[in-house]
PDB file of C-alpha atoms in Angstrom:
ATOM      1  CA  MET A 122     -56.797 192.848  25.310  1.00 39.00           C
ATOM      2  CA  TYR A 123     -55.211 196.097  26.466  1.00 45.00           C
ATOM      3  CA  ILE A 124     -56.395 199.419  25.115  1.00 49.00           C
ATOM      4  CA  ASP A 125     -54.099 202.332  25.813  1.00 51.00           C
ATOM      5  CA  GLU A 126     -56.449 205.137  26.718  1.00 55.00           C
ATOM      6  CA  GLY A 127     -53.718 207.720  26.427  1.00 52.00           C
ATOM      7  CA  ASP A 128     -53.299 210.870  28.453  1.00 50.00           C
ATOM      8  CA  PHE A 129     -56.555 212.455  27.375  1.00 45.00           C
ATOM      9  CA  THR A 130     -59.058 209.884  28.629  1.00 49.00           C
ATOM     10  CA  SER A 131     -60.324 210.179  32.159  1.00 51.00           C
ATOM     11  CA  LEU A 132     -60.401 206.880  33.992  1.00 54.00           C
ATOM     12  CA  GLY A 133     -62.701 208.600  36.463  1.00 70.00           C
ATOM     13  CA  ALA A 134     -65.363 208.889  33.767  1.00 75.00           C
ATOM     14  CA  ILE A 135     -67.164 205.789  35.014  1.00 74.00           C
ATOM     15  CA  GLY A 136     -67.317 207.183  38.529  1.00 78.00           C
ATOM     16  CA  ALA A 137     -68.520 210.546  37.248  1.00 85.00           C
ATOM     17  CA  SER A 138     -71.151 208.834  35.121  1.00 84.00           C
ATOM     18  CA  MET A 139     -72.292 206.820  38.107  1.00 85.00           C
ATOM     19  CA  ASP A 140     -72.575 210.006  40.168  1.00 87.00           C
ATOM     20  CA  ALA A 141     -74.720 211.541  37.424  1.00 89.00           C
ATOM     21  CA  PHE A 142     -76.802 208.352  37.226  1.00 87.00           C
ATOM     22  CA  ALA A 143     -77.422 208.419  40.990  1.00 87.00           C
ATOM     23  CA  ALA A 144     -78.259 212.133  40.882  1.00 89.00           C
ATOM     24  CA  SER A 145     -80.739 211.523  38.044  1.00 90.00           C
ATOM     25  CA  ALA A 146     -82.463 208.804  40.043  1.00 88.00           C
ATOM     26  CA  ALA A 147     -82.563 211.004  43.146  1.00 87.00           C
ATOM     27  CA  ALA A 148     -84.118 213.802  41.081  1.00 90.00           C
ATOM     28  CA  GLY A 149     -86.789 211.432  39.775  1.00 88.00           C
ATOM     29  CA  GLN A 150     -85.613 211.721  36.178  1.00 90.00           C
ATOM     30  CA  PHE A 151     -86.110 208.024  35.475  1.00 87.00           C
ATOM     31  CA  ALA A 152     -87.883 205.020  36.881  1.00 91.00           C
ATOM     32  CA  VAL A 153     -87.343 201.267  36.806  1.00 93.00           C
ATOM     33  CA  ASN A 154     -90.063 198.668  37.307  1.00 94.00           C
ATOM     34  CA  GLN A 155     -89.758 195.904  39.912  1.00 94.00           C
ATOM     35  CA  GLN A 156     -88.768 193.145  37.492  1.00 96.00           C
ATOM     36  CA  GLY A 157     -86.099 195.213  35.748  1.00 95.00           C
ATOM     37  CA  GLY A 158     -84.824 196.648  39.024  1.00 95.00           C
ATOM     38  CA  ASP A 159     -84.578 193.232  40.646  1.00 96.00           C
ATOM     39  CA  ALA A 160     -82.544 191.913  37.699  1.00 96.00           C
ATOM     40  CA  LEU A 161     -80.197 194.894  37.803  1.00 95.00           C
ATOM     41  CA  LEU A 162     -79.821 194.647  41.573  1.00 97.00           C
ATOM     42  CA  ALA A 163     -79.057 190.940  41.374  1.00 97.00           C
ATOM     43  CA  ALA A 164     -76.267 191.553  38.844  1.00 96.00           C
ATOM     44  CA  ILE A 165     -74.864 194.497  40.790  1.00 96.00           C
ATOM     45  CA  ARG A 166     -74.921 192.602  44.075  1.00 97.00           C
ATOM     46  CA  GLU A 167     -73.341 189.506  42.567  1.00 97.00           C
ATOM     47  CA  LEU A 168     -70.408 191.443  41.125  1.00 96.00           C
ATOM     48  CA  ALA A 169     -69.998 193.517  44.304  1.00 96.00           C
ATOM     49  CA  ALA A 170     -70.029 190.343  46.418  1.00 97.00           C
ATOM     50  CA  TRP A 171     -67.375 188.767  44.189  1.00 96.00           C
ATOM     51  CA  ILE A 172     -65.121 191.818  44.477  1.00 95.00           C
ATOM     52  CA  ASP A 173     -65.667 191.962  48.219  1.00 94.00           C
ATOM     53  CA  GLY A 174     -64.893 188.248  48.538  1.00 94.00           C
ATOM     54  CA  GLN A 175     -61.630 188.645  46.594  1.00 93.00           C
ATOM     55  CA  ARG A 176     -60.253 191.615  48.549  1.00 91.00           C
ATOM     56  CA  PHE A 177     -58.030 189.547  50.817  1.00 91.00           C
ATOM     57  CA  SER A 178     -56.495 187.383  48.110  1.00 91.00           C
ATOM     58  CA  LEU A 179     -56.053 190.331  45.745  1.00 90.00           C
ATOM     59  CA  ARG A 180     -54.072 192.228  48.374  1.00 86.00           C
ATOM     60  CA  SER A 181     -51.123 189.990  47.504  1.00 87.00           C
ATOM     61  CA  LEU A 182     -50.866 192.034  44.299  1.00 87.00           C
ATOM     62  CA  GLU A 183     -49.855 195.016  46.453  1.00 86.00           C
ATOM     63  CA  GLN A 184     -46.585 193.286  47.287  1.00 85.00           C
ATOM     64  CA  GLU A 185     -43.543 193.386  45.060  1.00 84.00           C
ATOM     65  CA  PRO A 186     -43.551 190.071  43.180  1.00 83.00           C
ATOM     66  CA  GLN A 187     -40.866 187.489  43.820  1.00 86.00           C
ATOM     67  CA  LEU A 188     -39.566 187.143  40.295  1.00 86.00           C
ATOM     68  CA  GLY A 189     -36.054 186.160  41.176  1.00 88.00           C
ATOM     69  CA  SER A 190     -32.730 187.970  41.182  1.00 89.00           C
ATOM     70  CA  SER A 191     -31.897 188.193  37.497  1.00 92.00           C
ATOM     71  CA  ASN A 192     -31.435 191.609  35.941  1.00 92.00           C
ATOM     72  CA  ALA A 193     -34.694 191.185  34.001  1.00 90.00           C
ATOM     73  CA  ALA A 194     -36.568 190.314  37.208  1.00 88.00           C
ATOM     74  CA  LYS A 195     -35.132 193.339  38.986  1.00 88.00           C
ATOM     75  CA  VAL A 196     -36.244 195.578  36.147  1.00 90.00           C
ATOM     76  CA  MET A 197     -39.736 194.061  35.951  1.00 89.00           C
ATOM     77  CA  LYS A 198     -40.612 194.010  39.675  1.00 87.00           C
ATOM     78  CA  PRO A 199     -41.562 197.688  40.028  1.00 85.00           C
ATOM     79  CA  TYR A 200     -43.580 197.647  36.798  1.00 86.00           C
ATOM     80  CA  VAL A 201     -45.563 194.588  37.813  1.00 86.00           C
ATOM     81  CA  LEU A 202     -46.384 196.285  41.115  1.00 84.00           C
ATOM     82  CA  GLN A 203     -47.282 199.519  39.305  1.00 87.00           C
ATOM     83  CA  VAL A 204     -49.775 197.694  37.079  1.00 87.00           C
ATOM     84  CA  ALA A 205     -51.578 196.564  40.218  1.00 85.00           C
ATOM     85  CA  ILE A 206     -51.636 199.670  42.389  1.00 87.00           C
ATOM     86  CA  ASP A 207     -50.951 202.954  40.605  1.00 87.00           C
ATOM     87  CA  HIS A 208     -53.836 205.330  39.855  1.00 85.00           C
ATOM     88  CA  GLN A 209     -54.670 203.341  36.726  1.00 86.00           C
ATOM     89  CA  GLY A 210     -53.805 200.008  38.307  1.00 87.00           C
ATOM     90  CA  PHE A 211     -55.924 196.893  38.393  1.00 90.00           C
ATOM     91  CA  LEU A 212     -56.697 197.042  42.110  1.00 90.00           C
ATOM     92  CA  THR A 213     -57.321 200.774  42.049  1.00 89.00           C
ATOM     93  CA  GLN A 214     -59.802 200.403  39.219  1.00 89.00           C
ATOM     94  CA  LEU A 215     -61.416 197.253  40.634  1.00 91.00           C
ATOM     95  CA  PHE A 216     -62.092 198.923  43.974  1.00 91.00           C
ATOM     96  CA  ALA A 217     -63.367 202.034  42.175  1.00 90.00           C
ATOM     97  CA  LEU A 218     -65.747 199.732  40.300  1.00 91.00           C
ATOM     98  CA  TYR A 219     -66.937 198.379  43.644  1.00 93.00           C
ATOM     99  CA  ASP A 220     -67.656 201.922  44.839  1.00 92.00           C
ATOM    100  CA  SER A 221     -69.578 202.575  41.623  1.00 92.00           C
ATOM    101  CA  LEU A 222     -71.598 199.407  42.148  1.00 94.00           C
ATOM    102  CA  VAL A 223     -72.640 200.619  45.601  1.00 93.00           C
ATOM    103  CA  LYS A 224     -73.817 203.899  44.039  1.00 93.00           C
ATOM    104  CA  ALA A 225     -75.576 202.016  41.232  1.00 94.00           C
ATOM    105  CA  GLU A 226     -77.437 199.855  43.731  1.00 95.00           C
ATOM    106  CA  GLN A 227     -78.696 202.933  45.562  1.00 94.00           C
ATOM    107  CA  ALA A 228     -79.684 204.593  42.266  1.00 94.00           C
ATOM    108  CA  ILE A 229     -81.608 201.538  41.064  1.00 95.00           C
ATOM    109  CA  MET A 230     -83.443 201.289  44.378  1.00 95.00           C
ATOM    110  CA  LYS A 231     -84.387 204.973  44.091  1.00 94.00           C
ATOM    111  CA  ALA A 232     -85.494 204.467  40.474  1.00 94.00           C
ATOM    112  CA  MET A 233     -87.675 201.555  41.592  1.00 94.00           C
ATOM    113  CA  GLU A 234     -89.188 203.799  44.242  1.00 93.00           C
ATOM    114  CA  ASN A 235     -89.778 206.425  41.528  1.00 92.00           C
ATOM    115  CA  TYR A 236     -91.601 203.832  39.429  1.00 93.00           C
ATOM    116  CA  ARG A 237     -93.828 202.793  42.336  1.00 92.00           C
ATOM    117  CA  GLN A 238     -94.633 206.438  43.046  1.00 91.00           C
ATOM    118  CA  VAL A 239     -95.499 207.214  39.411  1.00 87.00           C
ATOM    119  CA  ASP A 240     -97.587 204.051  39.215  1.00 84.00           C
ATOM    120  CA  GLU A 241     -99.424 204.926  42.428  1.00 88.00           C
ATOM    121  CA  ASP A 242     -99.989 208.512  41.314  1.00 84.00           C
ATOM    122  CA  SER A 243    -101.346 207.330  37.963  1.00 85.00           C
ATOM    123  CA  ALA A 244    -103.703 204.881  39.690  1.00 84.00           C
ATOM    124  CA  ASN A 245    -104.948 207.639  42.014  1.00 86.00           C
ATOM    125  CA  ASN A 246    -105.588 209.930  39.022  1.00 86.00           C
ATOM    126  CA  LEU A 247    -107.693 207.249  37.363  1.00 84.00           C
ATOM    127  CA  ALA A 248    -109.819 206.673  40.474  1.00 71.00           C
TER     128      ALA A 248
END
């Protein structure tokens, strides 16, 4: 299903949110326990690995498609290519997602470290 986000929606919002998420983790504003962190990391790493594994085959989408020589094909070729590679294109957004996953992985690892530190500090206060 396609949702036209219009001219007023920022497609960079996910990246900006991920930057804020990573900054929050770095500032110690939240923590994640080992079990939750491991589950999140597994999901993040699996999706990132899939994207990374598809990079070569997806690069074919950067080529103008061979749709034939009819007038309709000639009209469609640039649009099909645009859907793949313009600033809102599939590949552009997929690779931006990959970059966000890398940031998310780092943020989750920092949040897990935050949890360990809070847990250790709490244990030391009880002793």
